[in-house]
């Protein structure tokens, strides 16, 4: 078999070029459906074509590059990730998985190596869920796992996700056409930065992911009474932000003190009317609970609702808790974990089994095929920040393990 490797310099250069699309002084702002996202998609599609792939965009806006296999009728092997970022995010989250997947196919093409299976490189839409509470959007659509409200969710400008989809070549009216059936893929592999401290802290080169966390995404709306900050006596106030501050404390305590679930975060707080001389009338919060046990996520939600009921009666405010979606914890396929471990060891790289505290498109793909994930170290465990960094040699190691895993899966399956 022709010795196939990746080109580390080309991978690093292309990651850097993608990292300049949507780059701002405060970090990456290539959020889904923005002009930067559209530009990033065009760059990715061009590289897919250069790697000899036939490129299409499905009705969920997923950019899909495909090359046929040498054995007719085999299901595809999918590899990929996402190119959208969180606001003020980093250059590696998602981007590494997409760029490395293309790098693998570029090398197969350059060395005229044909795989038995068709290969599909997948760049999923709106993995981060920015603006719409709905994460893993494109991969959920592919897996037939969209939630009822996903397309009608509106952003702060009142524009629905369905309308934004048109900006990236999708079509909400035909979203069902993005669905792929079980059996269309033989396996899905995703390379991703760990986004946590384990690998870098332990000096370990590769992570083979054991399972991906579950998550509940909620919003809490606290309604009090807007009033004059100067003339309203303290006892007469229905201060929505004061009440909301107790919700923020409770979300933190549910995870850090009561240890009901592993982590709890309030990421967004919108105050209305948000004026320095007006007592806040309405506050909208987002709540993100995560754990590898679904019942602990459910218990965290129950506890939050209990706290909110207490606040409503004690502070004379209205509190509404809305669940946007619950994503189940997802174990990675044991056979693919073995393939990834063997690929890393075959390259002389130390490998550790690690859970994922972040969500990934692989957990959608696990609904319709066997899914496996490869992690590489995040320096200092930092992610979703402009300080997110993974060393070029670690990016190259990850891409090499992805390529070897892809070839192993191609050789041994079907
Ligand atoms: O939020 C997450 O875990 C992922 O980065 N979308
Ligand atoms: Mn990601
Ligand atoms: Mn992310």
Short mmCIF file of C-alpha atoms and ligand atoms in Angstrom, two decimals:
data_model
loop_
_atom_site.label_atom_id
_atom_site.label_comp_id
_atom_site.label_asym_id
_atom_site.label_seq_id
_atom_site.Cartn_x
_atom_site.Cartn_y
_atom_site.Cartn_z
CA UNK A 1 0.00 0.00 0.00
CA UNK A 2 1.40 3.38 -0.96
CA UNK A 3 2.60 5.08 2.19
CA UNK A 4 0.08 7.87 2.78
CA UNK A 5 0.79 10.67 5.19
CA UNK A 6 -0.48 14.18 5.71
CA UNK A 7 1.29 17.47 4.96
CA UNK A 8 1.61 19.25 8.33
CA UNK A 9 2.61 22.59 6.81
CA UNK A 10 -0.33 22.63 4.42
CA UNK A 11 -2.71 21.73 7.27
CA UNK A 12 -1.29 24.49 9.48
CA UNK A 13 -1.43 27.03 6.64
CA UNK A 14 -5.04 26.20 5.77
CA UNK A 15 -6.10 26.30 9.43
CA UNK A 16 -4.54 29.75 9.68
CA UNK A 17 -6.29 30.93 6.49
CA UNK A 18 -9.65 29.72 7.79
CA UNK A 19 -8.76 31.35 11.11
CA UNK A 20 -8.53 34.72 9.38
CA UNK A 21 -12.15 34.46 8.16
CA UNK A 22 -14.25 36.07 10.86
CA UNK A 23 -11.20 36.97 13.00
CA UNK A 24 -11.65 40.11 15.15
CA UNK A 25 -9.53 41.73 17.89
CA UNK A 26 -11.74 39.95 20.46
CA UNK A 27 -11.54 36.50 18.85
CA UNK A 28 -13.25 34.48 16.15
CA UNK A 29 -16.72 35.66 15.16
CA UNK A 30 -17.59 33.15 12.39
CA UNK A 31 -20.98 32.37 13.93
CA UNK A 32 -23.45 30.33 11.96
CA UNK A 33 -25.34 32.15 9.18
CA UNK A 34 -23.15 35.28 9.35
CA UNK A 35 -21.31 36.62 6.27
CA UNK A 36 -18.10 35.20 7.79
CA UNK A 37 -19.75 31.77 7.97
CA UNK A 38 -20.74 32.06 4.31
CA UNK A 39 -17.15 33.03 3.41
CA UNK A 40 -15.73 30.18 5.50
CA UNK A 41 -18.04 27.69 3.81
CA UNK A 42 -16.90 28.86 0.38
CA UNK A 43 -13.27 28.40 1.42
CA UNK A 44 -13.98 24.89 2.72
CA UNK A 45 -15.92 23.93 -0.42
CA UNK A 46 -13.02 25.12 -2.61
CA UNK A 47 -10.54 22.97 -0.69
CA UNK A 48 -12.91 19.99 -0.94
CA UNK A 49 -12.96 20.39 -4.74
CA UNK A 50 -9.15 20.71 -4.81
CA UNK A 51 -9.05 17.37 -2.98
CA UNK A 52 -11.09 15.80 -5.78
CA UNK A 53 -14.42 15.72 -3.96
CA UNK A 54 -17.83 16.33 -5.48
CA UNK A 55 -19.34 19.08 -3.33
CA UNK A 56 -22.98 19.74 -2.48
CA UNK A 57 -24.91 21.63 0.19
CA UNK A 58 -27.87 19.77 1.66
CA UNK A 59 -31.13 21.42 2.75
CA UNK A 60 -29.75 21.83 6.30
CA UNK A 61 -26.84 23.81 4.85
CA UNK A 62 -24.32 21.03 5.54
CA UNK A 63 -21.41 21.23 3.07
CA UNK A 64 -20.69 17.68 1.91
CA UNK A 65 -17.68 16.59 -0.18
CA UNK A 66 -17.85 13.03 -1.54
CA UNK A 67 -15.50 10.69 -3.41
CA UNK A 68 -16.73 7.31 -4.63
CA UNK A 69 -15.14 4.03 -3.49
CA UNK A 70 -13.67 1.20 -5.53
CA UNK A 71 -16.28 -1.33 -4.38
CA UNK A 72 -19.75 -0.56 -5.72
CA UNK A 73 -22.64 -0.28 -3.28
CA UNK A 74 -20.73 0.13 0.00
CA UNK A 75 -21.99 2.66 2.59
CA UNK A 76 -19.91 5.81 3.05
CA UNK A 77 -17.40 6.59 5.77
CA UNK A 78 -18.03 10.08 7.09
CA UNK A 79 -15.31 12.34 8.52
CA UNK A 80 -15.66 15.98 9.48
CA UNK A 81 -16.80 18.50 12.07
CA UNK A 82 -18.01 22.14 11.98
CA UNK A 83 -16.56 25.47 10.86
CA UNK A 84 -18.87 27.82 12.77
CA UNK A 85 -17.55 29.36 15.99
CA UNK A 86 -18.96 30.83 19.19
CA UNK A 87 -18.70 34.62 19.51
CA UNK A 88 -15.10 35.57 20.41
CA UNK A 89 -14.12 31.93 20.02
CA UNK A 90 -10.95 30.21 18.94
CA UNK A 91 -9.42 29.00 15.67
CA UNK A 92 -9.39 25.26 16.35
CA UNK A 93 -12.81 24.23 17.73
CA UNK A 94 -14.44 22.41 14.80
CA UNK A 95 -12.12 23.94 12.21
CA UNK A 96 -9.38 21.38 12.92
CA UNK A 97 -11.73 18.47 12.23
CA UNK A 98 -12.90 19.91 8.91
CA UNK A 99 -9.41 20.90 7.72
CA UNK A 100 -7.86 17.59 8.79
CA UNK A 101 -10.57 15.62 7.00
CA UNK A 102 -9.88 17.52 3.78
CA UNK A 103 -6.11 17.05 4.32
CA UNK A 104 -6.65 13.27 4.53
CA UNK A 105 -8.57 13.20 1.24
CA UNK A 106 -6.04 15.52 -0.44
CA UNK A 107 -3.31 12.98 0.35
CA UNK A 108 -5.33 10.03 -0.88
CA UNK A 109 -5.86 11.93 -4.13
CA UNK A 110 -2.23 13.04 -4.44
CA UNK A 111 -1.06 9.44 -4.08
CA UNK A 112 -3.91 7.99 -6.18
CA UNK A 113 -5.05 5.83 -3.30
CA UNK A 114 -8.65 4.70 -3.74
CA UNK A 115 -10.62 3.54 -0.71
CA UNK A 116 -13.10 0.68 -0.94
CA UNK A 117 -15.86 2.79 0.65
CA UNK A 118 -17.08 6.16 -0.57
CA UNK A 119 -15.79 8.88 1.77
CA UNK A 120 -17.85 11.94 2.73
CA UNK A 121 -16.21 14.99 4.28
CA UNK A 122 -18.88 16.78 6.34
CA UNK A 123 -18.93 20.44 7.40
CA UNK A 124 -22.00 20.68 9.64
CA UNK A 125 -24.21 23.75 10.01
CA UNK A 126 -24.49 25.66 13.31
CA UNK A 127 -22.89 23.11 15.60
CA UNK A 128 -22.55 25.77 18.29
CA UNK A 129 -26.23 26.66 18.39
CA UNK A 130 -25.36 30.36 18.62
CA UNK A 131 -28.39 32.69 18.52
CA UNK A 132 -30.96 29.90 18.48
CA UNK A 133 -30.41 27.73 21.59
CA UNK A 134 -30.37 24.81 19.12
CA UNK A 135 -26.93 23.25 18.87
CA UNK A 136 -25.78 20.46 16.55
CA UNK A 137 -28.33 21.74 14.03
CA UNK A 138 -26.90 20.39 10.75
CA UNK A 139 -25.90 17.00 12.13
CA UNK A 140 -29.27 16.68 13.92
CA UNK A 141 -31.02 17.33 10.60
CA UNK A 142 -28.82 14.67 8.94
CA UNK A 143 -29.66 12.22 11.73
CA UNK A 144 -33.38 13.02 11.55
CA UNK A 145 -33.18 14.28 15.14
CA UNK A 146 -34.30 17.91 14.85
CA UNK A 147 -36.57 19.09 17.64
CA UNK A 148 -39.98 20.60 16.79
CA UNK A 149 -38.95 24.16 17.62
CA UNK A 150 -35.57 24.09 15.92
CA UNK A 151 -36.61 25.73 12.66
CA UNK A 152 -38.97 28.27 14.16
CA UNK A 153 -36.53 29.48 16.84
CA UNK A 154 -35.86 33.20 16.34
CA UNK A 155 -32.68 35.17 17.07
CA UNK A 156 -32.47 38.54 18.85
CA UNK A 157 -33.43 40.26 15.58
CA UNK A 158 -36.59 38.17 15.39
CA UNK A 159 -35.35 36.23 12.35
CA UNK A 160 -36.07 32.49 12.42
CA UNK A 161 -33.42 29.83 11.91
CA UNK A 162 -35.45 28.64 8.94
CA UNK A 163 -35.02 32.05 7.29
CA UNK A 164 -31.29 32.23 8.14
CA UNK A 165 -30.87 28.80 6.57
CA UNK A 166 -31.41 30.32 3.13
CA UNK A 167 -28.26 32.44 3.61
CA UNK A 168 -26.15 29.26 3.63
CA UNK A 169 -27.92 27.41 0.83
CA UNK A 170 -30.35 25.46 2.99
CA UNK A 171 -34.12 25.14 2.66
CA UNK A 172 -36.29 24.81 5.76
CA UNK A 173 -39.25 23.71 3.64
CA UNK A 174 -37.30 20.65 2.45
CA UNK A 175 -35.30 20.03 5.63
CA UNK A 176 -36.37 16.37 5.62
CA UNK A 177 -34.26 15.87 2.48
CA UNK A 178 -31.11 16.36 4.59
CA UNK A 179 -31.95 13.23 6.54
CA UNK A 180 -29.67 10.21 5.97
CA UNK A 181 -30.86 6.73 6.88
CA UNK A 182 -29.08 4.18 9.07
CA UNK A 183 -27.07 2.11 6.62
CA UNK A 184 -25.97 5.03 4.43
CA UNK A 185 -22.83 5.39 6.55
CA UNK A 186 -20.55 2.58 7.69
CA UNK A 187 -18.93 4.81 10.34
CA UNK A 188 -18.29 8.43 11.28
CA UNK A 189 -14.96 9.71 12.66
CA UNK A 190 -14.35 13.21 14.07
CA UNK A 191 -11.07 14.84 15.04
CA UNK A 192 -11.54 17.66 17.59
CA UNK A 193 -9.55 19.59 20.16
CA UNK A 194 -10.23 18.34 23.69
CA UNK A 195 -11.32 21.77 24.95
CA UNK A 196 -10.45 20.52 28.43
CA UNK A 197 -7.30 20.11 30.57
CA UNK A 198 -6.72 16.33 30.61
CA UNK A 199 -4.46 15.70 27.59
CA UNK A 200 -2.34 18.84 27.82
CA UNK A 201 -2.11 18.52 31.62
CA UNK A 202 -1.02 14.90 31.33
CA UNK A 203 1.35 15.41 28.40
CA UNK A 204 -0.69 12.91 26.36
CA UNK A 205 -0.76 13.31 22.57
CA UNK A 206 -4.07 11.66 21.63
CA UNK A 207 -7.44 11.12 23.32
CA UNK A 208 -9.79 8.35 22.27
CA UNK A 209 -13.17 9.60 23.40
CA UNK A 210 -15.21 7.30 25.63
CA UNK A 211 -18.50 9.23 25.63
CA UNK A 212 -19.91 12.69 24.92
CA UNK A 213 -21.78 14.58 27.60
CA UNK A 214 -25.53 15.06 27.74
CA UNK A 215 -26.94 18.57 27.98
CA UNK A 216 -30.13 20.45 28.80
CA UNK A 217 -30.51 23.93 27.25
CA UNK A 218 -33.09 26.11 29.01
CA UNK A 219 -34.04 29.75 29.33
CA UNK A 220 -35.45 31.48 32.38
CA UNK A 221 -37.53 34.65 32.01
CA UNK A 222 -37.94 36.76 35.17
CA UNK A 223 -40.68 39.45 35.02
CA UNK A 224 -40.82 42.22 37.64
CA UNK A 225 -41.77 45.89 37.19
CA UNK A 226 -39.66 48.48 35.45
CA UNK A 227 -39.77 51.66 37.52
CA UNK A 228 -37.88 54.84 38.33
CA UNK A 229 -34.49 54.14 39.94
CA UNK A 230 -34.62 57.41 41.88
CA UNK A 231 -38.15 57.69 43.12
CA UNK A 232 -39.14 54.09 43.86
CA UNK A 233 -38.61 53.17 47.53
CA UNK A 234 -36.68 49.91 48.04
CA UNK A 235 -39.61 48.00 49.68
CA UNK A 236 -41.85 48.84 46.69
CA UNK A 237 -39.63 47.34 44.04
CA UNK A 238 -40.13 44.22 41.87
CA UNK A 239 -36.54 44.21 40.61
CA UNK A 240 -36.23 41.48 37.95
CA UNK A 241 -32.41 41.57 37.90
CA UNK A 242 -32.17 41.14 41.67
CA UNK A 243 -34.42 38.08 41.44
CA UNK A 244 -32.49 36.80 38.40
CA UNK A 245 -29.24 37.05 40.36
CA UNK A 246 -30.63 34.38 42.70
CA UNK A 247 -31.31 32.16 39.66
CA UNK A 248 -27.67 32.56 38.56
CA UNK A 249 -26.47 31.65 42.06
CA UNK A 250 -28.81 28.63 42.10
CA UNK A 251 -27.58 27.29 38.73
CA UNK A 252 -24.01 27.44 40.02
CA UNK A 253 -24.93 25.84 43.36
CA UNK A 254 -26.89 23.00 41.72
CA UNK A 255 -23.62 21.88 40.10
CA UNK A 256 -20.84 23.11 42.40
CA UNK A 257 -22.37 22.70 45.90
CA UNK A 258 -25.34 20.33 45.62
CA UNK A 259 -23.42 18.39 42.93
CA UNK A 260 -26.67 17.35 41.25
CA UNK A 261 -25.05 17.56 37.79
CA UNK A 262 -21.44 18.00 36.65
CA UNK A 263 -21.61 21.61 35.38
CA UNK A 264 -24.17 24.40 35.22
CA UNK A 265 -23.74 27.70 33.37
CA UNK A 266 -25.68 30.89 32.77
CA UNK A 267 -24.12 32.20 29.55
CA UNK A 268 -26.53 34.94 28.52
CA UNK A 269 -28.32 37.56 30.61
CA UNK A 270 -30.49 40.09 28.75
CA UNK A 271 -31.83 42.90 30.90
CA UNK A 272 -34.77 45.06 29.81
CA UNK A 273 -34.95 47.98 29.45
CA UNK A 274 -31.21 47.86 30.31
CA UNK A 275 -30.99 51.52 31.35
CA UNK A 276 -28.94 52.77 34.27
CA UNK A 277 -31.80 54.77 35.80
CA UNK A 278 -34.56 52.16 35.38
CA UNK A 279 -35.25 49.27 37.73
CA UNK A 280 -34.99 46.17 35.49
CA UNK A 281 -38.43 44.96 34.44
CA UNK A 282 -37.56 41.74 32.58
CA UNK A 283 -34.45 39.55 32.56
CA UNK A 284 -33.88 36.61 30.18
CA UNK A 285 -31.23 34.07 31.19
CA UNK A 286 -29.93 30.96 29.40
CA UNK A 287 -29.12 27.86 31.46
CA UNK A 288 -26.81 25.02 30.31
CA UNK A 289 -26.74 21.87 32.49
CA UNK A 290 -24.45 18.95 31.53
CA UNK A 291 -23.69 15.47 32.80
CA UNK A 292 -22.95 11.99 31.46
CA UNK A 293 -26.04 10.73 33.35
CA UNK A 294 -29.38 11.81 31.88
CA UNK A 295 -31.23 11.47 35.21
CA UNK A 296 -28.80 13.89 36.87
CA UNK A 297 -29.60 16.45 34.16
CA UNK A 298 -33.33 15.89 34.80
CA UNK A 299 -32.81 16.34 38.55
CA UNK A 300 -30.92 19.59 37.96
CA UNK A 301 -33.85 20.88 35.91
CA UNK A 302 -36.32 19.85 38.63
CA UNK A 303 -34.25 21.66 41.26
CA UNK A 304 -34.05 24.80 39.11
CA UNK A 305 -37.81 24.88 38.69
CA UNK A 306 -38.22 24.46 42.46
CA UNK A 307 -35.93 27.45 43.10
CA UNK A 308 -37.79 29.55 40.53
CA UNK A 309 -41.16 28.81 42.13
CA UNK A 310 -39.78 29.89 45.49
CA UNK A 311 -38.41 33.13 44.02
CA UNK A 312 -41.73 33.97 42.39
CA UNK A 313 -43.60 33.79 45.71
CA UNK A 314 -40.89 35.38 47.86
CA UNK A 315 -40.10 38.29 45.55
CA UNK A 316 -43.43 38.90 43.85
CA UNK A 317 -42.02 38.32 40.38
CA UNK A 318 -43.10 35.96 37.62
CA UNK A 319 -40.55 33.32 36.61
CA UNK A 320 -40.96 31.17 33.49
CA UNK A 321 -38.61 28.24 32.77
CA UNK A 322 -38.51 27.05 29.14
CA UNK A 323 -36.68 23.88 28.01
CA UNK A 324 -35.18 24.26 24.51
CA UNK A 325 -33.78 20.77 24.19
CA UNK A 326 -32.14 17.86 25.96
CA UNK A 327 -29.30 15.97 24.27
CA UNK A 328 -28.63 12.46 25.55
CA UNK A 329 -25.15 11.42 26.74
CA UNK A 330 -23.61 9.40 23.89
CA UNK A 331 -21.09 6.56 24.26
CA UNK A 332 -18.60 6.25 21.38
CA UNK A 333 -18.49 2.99 19.43
CA UNK A 334 -16.12 0.49 21.12
CA UNK A 335 -14.84 -0.88 17.80
CA UNK A 336 -13.93 2.60 16.56
CA UNK A 337 -12.31 3.39 19.92
CA UNK A 338 -10.07 0.34 19.38
CA UNK A 339 -9.26 1.48 15.83
CA UNK A 340 -8.33 4.98 17.05
CA UNK A 341 -6.19 3.61 19.90
CA UNK A 342 -4.37 1.23 17.51
CA UNK A 343 -3.80 4.05 15.00
CA UNK A 344 -2.27 6.26 17.69
CA UNK A 345 -0.10 3.46 19.09
CA UNK A 346 0.98 2.54 15.57
CA UNK A 347 2.34 6.07 15.26
CA UNK A 348 4.13 5.77 18.60
CA UNK A 349 1.79 8.31 20.19
CA UNK A 350 0.64 8.06 23.80
CA UNK A 351 -3.16 7.74 23.93
CA UNK A 352 -5.63 8.10 26.80
CA UNK A 353 -9.35 7.35 27.08
CA UNK A 354 -11.12 10.65 27.83
CA UNK A 355 -14.79 11.71 28.17
CA UNK A 356 -16.01 14.81 26.36
CA UNK A 357 -17.54 17.62 28.44
CA UNK A 358 -18.27 19.42 25.17
CA UNK A 359 -20.99 18.42 22.76
CA UNK A 360 -20.13 17.35 19.22
CA UNK A 361 -21.72 16.49 15.90
CA UNK A 362 -20.54 12.92 16.51
CA UNK A 363 -23.37 12.52 19.03
CA UNK A 364 -25.91 13.27 16.30
CA UNK A 365 -24.16 10.93 13.86
CA UNK A 366 -24.19 8.22 16.53
CA UNK A 367 -27.98 8.11 16.00
CA UNK A 368 -27.51 6.71 12.46
CA UNK A 369 -24.06 5.04 12.44
CA UNK A 370 -21.08 3.99 14.56
CA UNK A 371 -19.29 7.15 15.73
CA UNK A 372 -15.79 7.68 17.09
CA UNK A 373 -13.84 10.77 18.16
CA UNK A 374 -10.15 11.61 18.32
CA UNK A 375 -8.97 14.39 20.66
CA UNK A 376 -5.77 16.42 20.60
CA UNK A 377 -4.56 18.64 23.45
CA UNK A 378 -5.89 22.15 24.10
CA UNK A 379 -3.12 24.20 25.69
CA UNK A 380 -4.19 24.99 29.24
CA UNK A 381 -7.53 23.33 28.50
CA UNK A 382 -8.79 26.66 27.18
CA UNK A 383 -11.54 26.83 24.51
CA UNK A 384 -14.43 29.04 23.39
CA UNK A 385 -11.93 31.86 23.84
CA UNK A 386 -9.41 33.71 21.65
CA UNK A 387 -6.75 32.04 23.83
CA UNK A 388 -7.74 28.61 22.46
CA UNK A 389 -4.57 27.01 21.07
CA UNK A 390 -3.42 23.62 19.84
CA UNK A 391 0.20 23.22 18.72
CA UNK A 392 0.83 22.47 15.01
CA UNK A 393 2.47 19.16 15.88
CA UNK A 394 -0.60 18.12 17.84
CA UNK A 395 -2.85 19.12 14.92
CA UNK A 396 -0.65 17.02 12.63
CA UNK A 397 -0.70 14.05 15.05
CA UNK A 398 -4.48 14.22 15.15
CA UNK A 399 -4.75 14.31 11.38
CA UNK A 400 -2.40 11.31 11.08
CA UNK A 401 -4.49 9.31 13.53
CA UNK A 402 -7.64 10.32 11.61
CA UNK A 403 -6.11 9.16 8.32
CA UNK A 404 -4.90 5.84 9.74
CA UNK A 405 -8.27 5.26 11.43
CA UNK A 406 -10.08 6.02 8.18
CA UNK A 407 -7.92 3.54 6.24
CA UNK A 408 -8.33 0.89 8.94
CA UNK A 409 -12.12 1.26 8.95
CA UNK A 410 -12.11 1.15 5.14
CA UNK A 411 -10.09 -2.07 5.15
CA UNK A 412 -11.97 -3.95 7.88
CA UNK A 413 -15.63 -3.00 7.44
CA UNK A 414 -18.23 -4.28 4.99
O1 LIG B 1 -21.05 23.76 23.64
C1 LIG B 1 -20.37 22.79 23.29
O2 LIG B 1 -20.12 21.90 24.06
C2 LIG B 1 -19.85 22.69 21.89
O3 LIG B 1 -18.67 23.41 21.80
N1 LIG B 1 -20.80 23.14 20.91
MN1 LIG B 2 -16.80 21.97 18.47
MN1 LIG B 3 -17.64 24.74 20.49
#
